[in-house]
Coordinates of C-alpha atoms in Angstrom, one line a residue:
X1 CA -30.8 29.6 9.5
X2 CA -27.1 29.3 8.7
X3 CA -24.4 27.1 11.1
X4 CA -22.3 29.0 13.4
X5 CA -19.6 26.9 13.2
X6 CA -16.1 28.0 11.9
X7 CA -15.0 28.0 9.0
X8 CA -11.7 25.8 9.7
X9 CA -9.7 24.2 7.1
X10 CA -9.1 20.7 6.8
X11 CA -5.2 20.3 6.2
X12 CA -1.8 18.5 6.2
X13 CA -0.4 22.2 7.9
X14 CA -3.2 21.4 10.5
X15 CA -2.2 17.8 11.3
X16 CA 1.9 19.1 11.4
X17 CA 1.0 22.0 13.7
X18 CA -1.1 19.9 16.2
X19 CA 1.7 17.0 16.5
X20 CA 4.6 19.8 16.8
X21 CA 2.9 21.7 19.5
X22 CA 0.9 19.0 21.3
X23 CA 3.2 16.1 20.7
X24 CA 6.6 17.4 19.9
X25 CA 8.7 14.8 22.6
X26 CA 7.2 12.0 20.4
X27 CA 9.7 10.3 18.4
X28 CA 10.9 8.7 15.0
X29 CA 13.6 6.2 14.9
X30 CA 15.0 6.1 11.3
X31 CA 16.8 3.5 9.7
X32 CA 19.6 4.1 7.8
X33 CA 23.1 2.7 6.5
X34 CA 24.3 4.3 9.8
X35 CA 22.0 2.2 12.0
X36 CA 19.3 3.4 13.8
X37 CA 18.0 7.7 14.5
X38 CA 15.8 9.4 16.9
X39 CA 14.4 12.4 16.2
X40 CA 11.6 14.3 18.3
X41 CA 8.4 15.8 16.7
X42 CA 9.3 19.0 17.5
X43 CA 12.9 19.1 15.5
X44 CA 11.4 16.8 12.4
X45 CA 8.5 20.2 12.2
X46 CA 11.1 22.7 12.4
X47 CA 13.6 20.6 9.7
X48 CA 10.3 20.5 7.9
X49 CA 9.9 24.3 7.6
X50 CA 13.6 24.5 6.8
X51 CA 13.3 22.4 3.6
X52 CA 9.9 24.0 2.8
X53 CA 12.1 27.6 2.6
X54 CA 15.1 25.7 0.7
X55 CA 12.3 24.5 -2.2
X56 CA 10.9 27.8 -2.6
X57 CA 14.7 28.7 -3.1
X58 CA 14.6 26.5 -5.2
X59 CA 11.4 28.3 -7.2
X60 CA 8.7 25.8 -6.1
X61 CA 5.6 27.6 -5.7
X62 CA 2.1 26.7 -5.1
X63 CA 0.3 23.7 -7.0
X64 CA 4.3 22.5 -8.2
X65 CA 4.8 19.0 -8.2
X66 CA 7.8 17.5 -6.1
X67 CA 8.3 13.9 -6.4
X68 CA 10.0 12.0 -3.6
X69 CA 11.9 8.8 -4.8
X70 CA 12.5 7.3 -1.4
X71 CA 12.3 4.4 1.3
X72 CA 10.7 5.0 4.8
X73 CA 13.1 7.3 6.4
X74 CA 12.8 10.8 8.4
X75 CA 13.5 12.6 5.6
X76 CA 10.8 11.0 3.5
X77 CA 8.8 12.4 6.4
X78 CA 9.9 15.6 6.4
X79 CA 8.6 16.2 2.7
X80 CA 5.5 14.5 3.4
X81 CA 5.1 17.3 5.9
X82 CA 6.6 20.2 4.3
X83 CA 5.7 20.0 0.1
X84 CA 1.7 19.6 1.2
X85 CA 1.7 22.3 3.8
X86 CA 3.6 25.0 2.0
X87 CA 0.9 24.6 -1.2
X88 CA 2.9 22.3 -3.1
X89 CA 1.9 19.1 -4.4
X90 CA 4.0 15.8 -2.8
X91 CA 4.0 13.1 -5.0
X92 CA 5.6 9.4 -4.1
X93 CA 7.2 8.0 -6.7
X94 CA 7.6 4.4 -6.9
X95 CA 11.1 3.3 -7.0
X96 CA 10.2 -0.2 -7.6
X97 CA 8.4 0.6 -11.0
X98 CA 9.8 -0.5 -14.6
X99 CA 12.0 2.5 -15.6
X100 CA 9.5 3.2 -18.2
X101 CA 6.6 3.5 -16.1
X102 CA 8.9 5.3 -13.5
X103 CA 9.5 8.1 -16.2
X104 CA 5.7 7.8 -17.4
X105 CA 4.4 9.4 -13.6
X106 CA 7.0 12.0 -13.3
X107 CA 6.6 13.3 -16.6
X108 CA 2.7 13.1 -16.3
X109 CA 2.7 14.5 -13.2
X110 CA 4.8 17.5 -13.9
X111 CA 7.3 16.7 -11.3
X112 CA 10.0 20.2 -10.9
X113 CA 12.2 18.7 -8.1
X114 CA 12.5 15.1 -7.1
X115 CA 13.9 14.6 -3.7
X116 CA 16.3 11.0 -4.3
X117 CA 17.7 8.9 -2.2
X118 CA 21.1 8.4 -2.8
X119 CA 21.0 4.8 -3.7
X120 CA 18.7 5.6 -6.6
X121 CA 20.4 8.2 -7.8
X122 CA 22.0 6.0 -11.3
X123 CA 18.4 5.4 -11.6
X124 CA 16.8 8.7 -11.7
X125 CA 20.2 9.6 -13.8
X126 CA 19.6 6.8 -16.7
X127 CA 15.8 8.1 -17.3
X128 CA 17.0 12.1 -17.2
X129 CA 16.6 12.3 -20.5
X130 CA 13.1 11.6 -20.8
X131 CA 12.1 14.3 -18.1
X132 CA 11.9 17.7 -19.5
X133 CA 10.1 19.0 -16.7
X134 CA 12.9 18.2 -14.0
X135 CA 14.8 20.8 -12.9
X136 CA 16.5 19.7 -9.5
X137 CA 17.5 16.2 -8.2
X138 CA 18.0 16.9 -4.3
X139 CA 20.0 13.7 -3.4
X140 CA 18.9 12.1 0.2
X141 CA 21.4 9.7 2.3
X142 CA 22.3 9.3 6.0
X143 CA 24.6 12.5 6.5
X144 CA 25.2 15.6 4.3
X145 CA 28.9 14.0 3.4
X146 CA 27.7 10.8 2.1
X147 CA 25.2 12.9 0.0
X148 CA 27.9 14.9 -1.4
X149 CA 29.7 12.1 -1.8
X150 CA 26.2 10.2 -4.3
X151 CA 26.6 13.5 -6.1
X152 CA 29.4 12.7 -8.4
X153 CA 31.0 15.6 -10.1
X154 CA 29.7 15.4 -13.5
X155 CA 26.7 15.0 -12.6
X156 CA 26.3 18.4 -10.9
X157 CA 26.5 19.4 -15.0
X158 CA 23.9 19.4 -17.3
X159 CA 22.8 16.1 -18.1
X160 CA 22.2 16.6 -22.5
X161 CA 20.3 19.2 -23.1
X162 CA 18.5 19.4 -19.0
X163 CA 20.0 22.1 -16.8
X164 CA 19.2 19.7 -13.9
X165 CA 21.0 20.9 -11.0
X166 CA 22.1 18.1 -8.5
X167 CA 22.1 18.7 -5.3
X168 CA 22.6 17.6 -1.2
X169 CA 19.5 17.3 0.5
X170 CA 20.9 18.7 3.8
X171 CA 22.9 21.7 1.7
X172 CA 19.2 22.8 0.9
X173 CA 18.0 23.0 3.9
X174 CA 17.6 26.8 5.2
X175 CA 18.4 28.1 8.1
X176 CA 15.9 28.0 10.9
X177 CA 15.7 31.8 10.9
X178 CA 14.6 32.2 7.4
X179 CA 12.1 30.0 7.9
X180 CA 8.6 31.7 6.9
X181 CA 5.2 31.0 8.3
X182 CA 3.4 28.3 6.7
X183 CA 1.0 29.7 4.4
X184 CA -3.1 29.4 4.9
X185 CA -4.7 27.2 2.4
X186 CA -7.8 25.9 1.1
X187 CA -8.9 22.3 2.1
X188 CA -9.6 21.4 -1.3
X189 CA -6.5 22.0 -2.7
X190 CA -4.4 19.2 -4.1
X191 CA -2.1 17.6 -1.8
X192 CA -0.1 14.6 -2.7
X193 CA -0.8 12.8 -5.8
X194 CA 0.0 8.8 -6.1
X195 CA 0.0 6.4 -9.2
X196 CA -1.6 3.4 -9.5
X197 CA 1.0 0.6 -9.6
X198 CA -0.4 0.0 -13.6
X199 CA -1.6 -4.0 -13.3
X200 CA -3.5 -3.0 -16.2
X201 CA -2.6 -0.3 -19.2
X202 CA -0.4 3.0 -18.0
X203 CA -0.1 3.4 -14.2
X204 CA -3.2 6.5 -13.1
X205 CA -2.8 9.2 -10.7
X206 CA -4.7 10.1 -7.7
X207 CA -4.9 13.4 -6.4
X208 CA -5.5 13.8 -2.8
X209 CA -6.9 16.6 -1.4
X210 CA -5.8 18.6 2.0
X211 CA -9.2 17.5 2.9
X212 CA -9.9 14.1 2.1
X213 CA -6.3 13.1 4.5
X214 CA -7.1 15.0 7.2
X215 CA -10.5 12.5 7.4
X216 CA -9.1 9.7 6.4
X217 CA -6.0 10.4 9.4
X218 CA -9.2 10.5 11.4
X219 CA -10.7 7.7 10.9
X220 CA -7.6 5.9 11.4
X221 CA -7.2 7.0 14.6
X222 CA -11.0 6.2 15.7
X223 CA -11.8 3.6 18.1
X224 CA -13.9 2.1 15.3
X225 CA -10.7 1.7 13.1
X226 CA -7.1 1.8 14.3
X227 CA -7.7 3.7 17.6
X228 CA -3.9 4.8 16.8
X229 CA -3.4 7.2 19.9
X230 CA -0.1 8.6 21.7
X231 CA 0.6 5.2 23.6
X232 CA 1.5 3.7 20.4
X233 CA 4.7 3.1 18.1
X234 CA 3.5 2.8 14.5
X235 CA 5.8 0.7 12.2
X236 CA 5.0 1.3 8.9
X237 CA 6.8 -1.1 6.5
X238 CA 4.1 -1.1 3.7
X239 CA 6.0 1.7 1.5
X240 CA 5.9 5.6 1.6
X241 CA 5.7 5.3 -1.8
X242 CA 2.4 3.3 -1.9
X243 CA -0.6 4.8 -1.4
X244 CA 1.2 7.0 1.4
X245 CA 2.0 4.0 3.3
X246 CA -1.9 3.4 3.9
X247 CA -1.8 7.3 5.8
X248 CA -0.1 5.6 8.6
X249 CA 2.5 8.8 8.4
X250 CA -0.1 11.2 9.2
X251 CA -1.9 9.8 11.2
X252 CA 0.5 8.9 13.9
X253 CA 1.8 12.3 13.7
X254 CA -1.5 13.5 14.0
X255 CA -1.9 11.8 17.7
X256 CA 1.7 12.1 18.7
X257 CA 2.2 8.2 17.8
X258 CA 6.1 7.3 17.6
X259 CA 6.7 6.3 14.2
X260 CA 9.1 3.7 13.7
X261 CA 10.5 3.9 10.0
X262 CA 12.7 0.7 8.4
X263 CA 14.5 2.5 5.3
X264 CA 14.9 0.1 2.7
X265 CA 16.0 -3.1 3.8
X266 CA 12.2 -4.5 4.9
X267 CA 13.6 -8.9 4.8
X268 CA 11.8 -10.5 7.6
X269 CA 15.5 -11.1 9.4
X270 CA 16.2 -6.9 9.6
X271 CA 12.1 -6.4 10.5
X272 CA 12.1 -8.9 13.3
X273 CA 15.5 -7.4 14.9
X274 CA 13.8 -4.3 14.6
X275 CA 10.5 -5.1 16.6
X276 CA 12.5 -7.1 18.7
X277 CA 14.3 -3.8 19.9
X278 CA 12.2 -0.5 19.2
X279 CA 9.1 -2.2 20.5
X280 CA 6.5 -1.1 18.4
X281 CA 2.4 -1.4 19.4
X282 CA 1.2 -1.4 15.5
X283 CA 2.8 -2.6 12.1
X284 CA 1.3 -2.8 9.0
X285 CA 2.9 -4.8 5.5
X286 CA 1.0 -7.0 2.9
X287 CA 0.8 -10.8 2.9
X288 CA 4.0 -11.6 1.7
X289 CA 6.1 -9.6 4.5
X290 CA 4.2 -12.0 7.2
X291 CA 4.5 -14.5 5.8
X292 CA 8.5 -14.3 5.4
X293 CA 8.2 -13.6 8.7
X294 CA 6.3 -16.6 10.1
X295 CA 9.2 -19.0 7.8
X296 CA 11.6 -17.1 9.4
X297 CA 10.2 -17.9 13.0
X298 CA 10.7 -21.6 11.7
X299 CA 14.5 -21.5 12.1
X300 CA 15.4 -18.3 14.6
X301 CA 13.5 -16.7 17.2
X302 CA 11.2 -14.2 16.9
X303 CA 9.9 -11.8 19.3
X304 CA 6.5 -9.7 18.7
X305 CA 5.4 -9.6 22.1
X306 CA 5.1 -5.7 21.5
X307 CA 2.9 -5.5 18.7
X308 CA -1.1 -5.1 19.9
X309 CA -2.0 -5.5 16.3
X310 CA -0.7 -6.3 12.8
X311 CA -2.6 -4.5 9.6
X312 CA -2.3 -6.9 6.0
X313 CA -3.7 -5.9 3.3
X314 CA -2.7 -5.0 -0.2
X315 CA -4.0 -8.8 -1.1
X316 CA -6.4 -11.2 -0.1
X317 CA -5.1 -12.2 3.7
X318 CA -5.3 -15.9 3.8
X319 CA -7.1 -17.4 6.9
X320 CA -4.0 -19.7 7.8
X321 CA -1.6 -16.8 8.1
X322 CA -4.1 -15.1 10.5
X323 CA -4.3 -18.5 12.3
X324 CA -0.6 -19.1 12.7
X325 CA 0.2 -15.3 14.2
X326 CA -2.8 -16.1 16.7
X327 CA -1.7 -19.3 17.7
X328 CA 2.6 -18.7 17.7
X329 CA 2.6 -15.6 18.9
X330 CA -1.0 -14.3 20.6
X331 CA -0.8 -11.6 18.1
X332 CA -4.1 -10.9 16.0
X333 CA -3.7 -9.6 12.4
X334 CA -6.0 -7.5 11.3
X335 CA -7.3 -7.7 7.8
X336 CA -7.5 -4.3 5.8
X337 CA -9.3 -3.5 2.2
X338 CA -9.3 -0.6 0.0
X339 CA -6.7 0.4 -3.3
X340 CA -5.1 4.1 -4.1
X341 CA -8.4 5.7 -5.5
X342 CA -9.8 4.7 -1.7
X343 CA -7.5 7.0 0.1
X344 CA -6.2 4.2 0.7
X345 CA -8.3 1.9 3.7
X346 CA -11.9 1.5 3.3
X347 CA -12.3 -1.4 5.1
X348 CA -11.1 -3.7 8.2
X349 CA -11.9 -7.0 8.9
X350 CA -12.8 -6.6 12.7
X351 CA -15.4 -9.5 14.0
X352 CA -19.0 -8.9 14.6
X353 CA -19.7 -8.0 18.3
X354 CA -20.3 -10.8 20.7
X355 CA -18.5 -13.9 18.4
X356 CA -15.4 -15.5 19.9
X357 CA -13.0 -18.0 18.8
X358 CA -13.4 -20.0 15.5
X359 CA -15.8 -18.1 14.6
X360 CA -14.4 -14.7 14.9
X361 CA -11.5 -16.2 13.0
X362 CA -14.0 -16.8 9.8
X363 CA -15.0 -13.4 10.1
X364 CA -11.8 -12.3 10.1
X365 CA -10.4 -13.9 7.4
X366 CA -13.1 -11.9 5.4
X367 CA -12.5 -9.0 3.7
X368 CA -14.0 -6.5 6.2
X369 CA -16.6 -3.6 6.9
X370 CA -16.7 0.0 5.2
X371 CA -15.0 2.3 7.4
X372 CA -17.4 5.1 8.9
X373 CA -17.1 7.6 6.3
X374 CA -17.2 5.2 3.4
X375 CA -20.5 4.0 1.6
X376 CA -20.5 1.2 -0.1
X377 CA -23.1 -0.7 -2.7
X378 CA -23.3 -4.2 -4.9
X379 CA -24.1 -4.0 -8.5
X380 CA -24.8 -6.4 -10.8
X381 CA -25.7 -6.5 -14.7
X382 CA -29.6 -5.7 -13.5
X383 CA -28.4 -2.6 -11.2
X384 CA -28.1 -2.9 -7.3
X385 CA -28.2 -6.3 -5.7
X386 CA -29.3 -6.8 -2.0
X387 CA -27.1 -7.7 0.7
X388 CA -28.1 -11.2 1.7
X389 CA -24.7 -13.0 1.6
X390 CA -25.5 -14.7 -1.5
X391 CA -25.7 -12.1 -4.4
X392 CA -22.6 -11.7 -6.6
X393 CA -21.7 -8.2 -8.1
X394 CA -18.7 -5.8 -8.2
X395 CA -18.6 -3.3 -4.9
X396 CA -18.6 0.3 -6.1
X397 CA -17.8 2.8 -3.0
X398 CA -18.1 6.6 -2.3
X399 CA -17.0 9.1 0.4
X400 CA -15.1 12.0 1.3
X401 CA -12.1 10.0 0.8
X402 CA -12.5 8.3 -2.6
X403 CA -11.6 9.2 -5.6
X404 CA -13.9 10.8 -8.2
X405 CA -11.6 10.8 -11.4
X406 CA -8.0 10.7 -12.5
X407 CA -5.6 13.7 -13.2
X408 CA -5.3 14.1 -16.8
X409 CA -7.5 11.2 -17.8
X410 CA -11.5 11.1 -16.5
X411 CA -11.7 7.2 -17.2
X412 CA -15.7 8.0 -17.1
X413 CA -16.5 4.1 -17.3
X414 CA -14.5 3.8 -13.7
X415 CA -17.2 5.7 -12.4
X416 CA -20.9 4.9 -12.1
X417 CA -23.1 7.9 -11.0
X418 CA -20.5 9.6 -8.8
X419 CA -19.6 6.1 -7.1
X420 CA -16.5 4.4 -7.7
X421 CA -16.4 1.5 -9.4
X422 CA -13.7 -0.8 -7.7
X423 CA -13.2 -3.6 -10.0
X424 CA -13.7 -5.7 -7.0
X425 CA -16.0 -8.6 -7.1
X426 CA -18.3 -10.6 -4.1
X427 CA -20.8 -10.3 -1.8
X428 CA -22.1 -8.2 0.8
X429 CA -23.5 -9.6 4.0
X430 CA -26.8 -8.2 5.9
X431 CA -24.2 -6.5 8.3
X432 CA -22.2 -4.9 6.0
X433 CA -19.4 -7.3 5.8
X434 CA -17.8 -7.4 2.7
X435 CA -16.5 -10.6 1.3
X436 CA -14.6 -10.4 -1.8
X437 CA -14.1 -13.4 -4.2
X438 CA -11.9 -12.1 -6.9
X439 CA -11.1 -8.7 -9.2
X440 CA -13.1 -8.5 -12.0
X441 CA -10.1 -9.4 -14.6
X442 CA -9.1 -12.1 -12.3
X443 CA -12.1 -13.8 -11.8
X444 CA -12.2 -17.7 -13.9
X445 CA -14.9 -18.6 -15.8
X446 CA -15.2 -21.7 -16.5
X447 CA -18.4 -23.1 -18.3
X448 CA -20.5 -20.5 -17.6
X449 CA -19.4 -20.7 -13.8
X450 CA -17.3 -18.2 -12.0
X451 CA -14.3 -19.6 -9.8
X452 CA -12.9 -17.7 -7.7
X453 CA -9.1 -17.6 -7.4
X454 CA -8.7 -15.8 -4.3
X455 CA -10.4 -18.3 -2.3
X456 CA -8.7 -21.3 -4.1
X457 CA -5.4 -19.5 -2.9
X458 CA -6.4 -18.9 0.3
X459 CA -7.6 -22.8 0.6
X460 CA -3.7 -24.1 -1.3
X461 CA -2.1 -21.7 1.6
X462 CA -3.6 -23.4 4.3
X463 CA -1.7 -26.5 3.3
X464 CA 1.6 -26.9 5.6
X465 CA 4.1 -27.2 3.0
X466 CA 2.5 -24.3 0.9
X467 CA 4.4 -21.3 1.1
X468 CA 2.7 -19.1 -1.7
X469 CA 0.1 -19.9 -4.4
X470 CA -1.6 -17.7 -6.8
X471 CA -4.3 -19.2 -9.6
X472 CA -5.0 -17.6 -13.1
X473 CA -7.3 -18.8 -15.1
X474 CA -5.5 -20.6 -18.8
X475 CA -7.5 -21.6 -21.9
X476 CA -9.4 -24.8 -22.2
X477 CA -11.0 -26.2 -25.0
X478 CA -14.2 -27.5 -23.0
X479 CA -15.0 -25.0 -20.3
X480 CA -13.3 -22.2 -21.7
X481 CA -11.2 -21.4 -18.8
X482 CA -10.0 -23.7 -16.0
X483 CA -7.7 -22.9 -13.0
X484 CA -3.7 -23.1 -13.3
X485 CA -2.6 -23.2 -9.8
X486 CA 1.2 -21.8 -9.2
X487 CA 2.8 -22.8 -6.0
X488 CA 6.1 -22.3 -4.0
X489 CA 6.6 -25.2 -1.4
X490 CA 8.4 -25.3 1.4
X491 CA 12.6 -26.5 1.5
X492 CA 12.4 -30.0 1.1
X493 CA 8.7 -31.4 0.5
X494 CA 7.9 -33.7 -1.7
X495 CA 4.1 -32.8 -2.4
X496 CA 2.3 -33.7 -6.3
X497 CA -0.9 -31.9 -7.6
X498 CA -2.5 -35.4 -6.6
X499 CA -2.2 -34.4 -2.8
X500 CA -2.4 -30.7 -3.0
X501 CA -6.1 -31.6 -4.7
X502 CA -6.9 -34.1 -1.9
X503 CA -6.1 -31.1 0.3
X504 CA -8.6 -28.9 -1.4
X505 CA -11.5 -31.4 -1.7
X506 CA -13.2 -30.7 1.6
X507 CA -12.3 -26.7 1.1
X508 CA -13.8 -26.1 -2.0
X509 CA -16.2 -27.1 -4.8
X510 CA -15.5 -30.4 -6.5
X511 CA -15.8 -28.8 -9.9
X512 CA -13.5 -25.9 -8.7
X513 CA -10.5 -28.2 -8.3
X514 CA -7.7 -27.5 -10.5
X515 CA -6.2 -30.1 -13.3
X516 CA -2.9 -27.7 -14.3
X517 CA -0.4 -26.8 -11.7
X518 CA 2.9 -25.6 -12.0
X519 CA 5.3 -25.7 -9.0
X520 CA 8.1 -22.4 -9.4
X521 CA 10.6 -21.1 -7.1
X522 CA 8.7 -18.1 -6.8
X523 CA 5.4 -16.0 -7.8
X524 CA 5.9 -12.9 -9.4
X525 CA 5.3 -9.7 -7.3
X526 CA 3.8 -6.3 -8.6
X527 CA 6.1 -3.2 -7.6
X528 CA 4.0 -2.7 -4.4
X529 CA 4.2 -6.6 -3.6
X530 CA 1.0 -7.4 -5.1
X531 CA 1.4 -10.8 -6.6
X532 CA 1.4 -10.3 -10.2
X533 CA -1.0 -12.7 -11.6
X534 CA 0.0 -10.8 -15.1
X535 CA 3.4 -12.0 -15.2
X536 CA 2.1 -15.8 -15.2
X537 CA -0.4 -15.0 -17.3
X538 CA 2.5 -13.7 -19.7
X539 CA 5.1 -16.6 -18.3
X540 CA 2.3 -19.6 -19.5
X541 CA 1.6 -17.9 -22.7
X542 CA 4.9 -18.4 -23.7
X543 CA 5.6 -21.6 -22.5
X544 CA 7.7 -20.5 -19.6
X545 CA 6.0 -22.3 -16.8
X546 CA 6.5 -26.0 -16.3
X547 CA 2.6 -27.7 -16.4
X548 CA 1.4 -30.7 -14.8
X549 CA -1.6 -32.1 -15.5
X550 CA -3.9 -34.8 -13.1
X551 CA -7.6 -35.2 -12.5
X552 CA -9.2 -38.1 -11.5

């Protein structure tokens, strides 16, 4: 017997189609240098197919790689709409990278054109050189004058031996008449490709399939999820550039959800004026953004009444922070797991049915469950471990999402029997509930003992007068590693590692407590706003960081 189902294909034309024709009086409100945009679903698909016509004007073809260097604006959205349904390959550059590594993706991607906005254009300009590939710098700003006007003269030359062409995004635009259909293509074909933000060695790309985003869209609309529907304004200010802003883009498009887009200024002052007056439902940012915002509710007010739900992840979500936006302003975040190779959310941290109160707060200040569509397993050093709570092993995930290599580089040993090994260690809880205690090259141990240093920060952030932390473990001639705590405290406290391990005594193990802090004006963040537990590692080896010692 064979199905007699279609044989319909899974893509990013689909979703664009769907939201043009069934949601096209939807809206996104762009922020720019002059203010704030609206834009309707319909004209953002038809300024789509425009710039999908000027690139293969351009000689862009299918499987050519177009790299977008860009904030959270419409016309990010446009190419994250047009390159993907046109047979292209979209891939989001990340502005924030070291030069270095910036040039490393583009060149090992391939990238033909990339589609700059005009702030970064003396960026993209210094590292020229090193891009042979590159043929076209399409420059991006508010209005086609200003762009002309980030196009400088000389550099509409060569630039050394490149015959890159600089141009103005809107002068590339076609007209709407010359326009052609959007081509048919195979689910399985490569999409958008995203790095890695390269914590450790050269950053690695992932190549998204047509496929795997139209699932992972739905699951992010699914009751079970998200449940992102029509009724919703979707801020996005986790980056377009990082791991496709968590598919937030598509997936509000997908169900005619306004999208809400901040450009590049994302401070807590410009993102709380924003909620404040476009209203949104959803928003979605790692740690660091909510917590600016919380000290920023400290001294001016702050209105999120809108927001039905906040998503954090990107880092371990401490329990306080989850606390404080419950208790201030009645607004529950929403803990979220999963990296680039995951597509990028595998997991939320939604309580168990039928708990309330403290309790659901515990729950939610764990990592999460595996989305439907994602299957998940614990293995230790003697294979798979059992899911009692208790048992300690990395989590290793597969599904029609995930990753099962990297372009140009297999990595075999990041892959165990067609599962993905995520470099994530913890347990696993007879429900499926995930709780993470550390990465693998994170994780301290200390005579023979692991400690974990996600859950020592999460216990220093629950102090009032903490306003980040991050441990690594440092050398010790005894245990072989012990815990360096680095903390930012709040304006004015007077606080000594005496008190901060008072604090932690009834939080965590005794032996766990750490005898080295260092107190710094601020922790290191990864380009993606990871904190970069790297950086210190590299600051203390060199004697950069200021240490105290105490123990009792």
């Amino acid at each position: 017997m064979n199905s007699t189902m279609q044989n319909y294909q899974l893509t990013i034309g689909a979703i664009l189609r769907h939201g043009q024709m069934i949601y096209g009086d939807s809206t996104v409100v762009s922020v720019g240098s002059a203010g704030r945009q609206s834009i309707s679903f319909a004209d953002v698909a038809l300024r789509a197919k425009r710039l999908a016509a000027g690139l293969r004007a351009l000689g862009v073809g299918p499987g050519d790689r177009i790299a977008t260097l860009g904030f959270n604006t419409q016309a990010h959205l446009e190419a994250y709409l047009a390159v993907p349904s046109m047979g292209a390959v979209l891939h989001t550059a990340n502005p924030r990278l070291h030069a270095s590594e910036l040039a490393y993706t583009i060149q090992h991607a391939g990238d033909r054109v990339l589609l700059v906005d005009a702030e970064l254009v003396d960026a993209v300009t210094a590292i020229l050189p090193q891009l042979p590939t590159v043929e076209h710098v399409v420059v991006v700003a508010s209005s086609a004058n200003a762009e002309r006007a980030a196009v400088p003269q000389a550099l509409r030359r060569s630039v050394d031996e490149h015959a890159t062409q600089y141009r103005s995004y809107e002068d590339i635009l076609a007209p709407a008449h010359s326009a052609a259909p959007w081509p048919v293509l195979d689910e399985n074909a490569p999409a958008i490709i995203c790095y890695t933000s390269g914590t450790t060695g050269e950053p690695k790309g992932v190549v998204y399939s047509h496929r795997a985003l139209y699932l992972h869209s739905l699951g992010l609309t699914s009751a079970a999820s998200l449940g992102l529907s029509e009724r919703d304004r979707v801020l996005p200010i986790v980056p377009m550039f990082h791991a496709n802003a968590w598919g937030l883009p598509y997936a509000a498009w997908f169900v005619g959800a306004d999208l809400v887009l901040p450009g590049r200024d994302v401070r807590a002052s410009a993102m709380c004026e924003l909620i404040a007056a476009e209203r949104p439902t959803f928003a979605a940012a790692v740690p660091t953004v909510w917590n600016d915002v919380l000290h920023y509710s400290t001294q001016s007010p702050v209105d999120l009444s809108s927001l039905r739900m906040i998503l954090c992840g990107g880092a371990a979500v401490a329990g306080s922070l989850i606390d404080e936006f419950e208790a201030r302003f009645a607004v529950p975040i929403i803990q979220a797991w999963g990296m680039t190779e995951t597509g990028p959310l595998a997991a939320l941290a939604f309580a168990p049915k039928h708990l309330h109160g403290a309790t659901s707060q515990q729950w939610r200040a764990r990592t999460g469950r595996v989305l439907p569509g994602i299957e998940l397993r614990l293995v230790g050093d003697g294979g798979e471990l059992p899911w009692d709570g208790a048992a300690v092993g990395e989590i290793e995930v597969r599904g029609p999402w995930c990753t099962g290599s990297y372009h140009h580089d297999p990595l075999p040993e990041k892959f165990d029997d067609g599962w993905l090994r995520t470099g994530d260690i913890g347990a696993v809880h007879p429900n499926g509930f995930i709780q993470i205690t550390d990465r693998a090259k994170d994780v301290i141990k200390s005579g023979g003992e692991w400690i974990s240093s996600v859950e020592l920060e999460s216990a220093l952030m629950a102090h009032p007068d903490v306003v980040e932390a991050s441990v690594i473990g440092v050398p010790d001639p005894r245990w072989q590693e012990r815990p360096l705590a680095c903390v930012v405290t709040r304006a004015g406290a007077n606080i000594t590692p005496q008190a901060l391990r008072g604090f932690l005594a009834s939080r965590v193990a005794r032996w766990w407590l750490p005898e080295r802090w260092s107190f710094v004006a601020e922790i290191p963040k990864t380009s993606v706003g990871k904190l970069d537990k790297k950086a210190l590692r590299a600051r203390h080896a060199s004697g950069a960081l200021t240490v105290h010692t105490w123990s009792e």
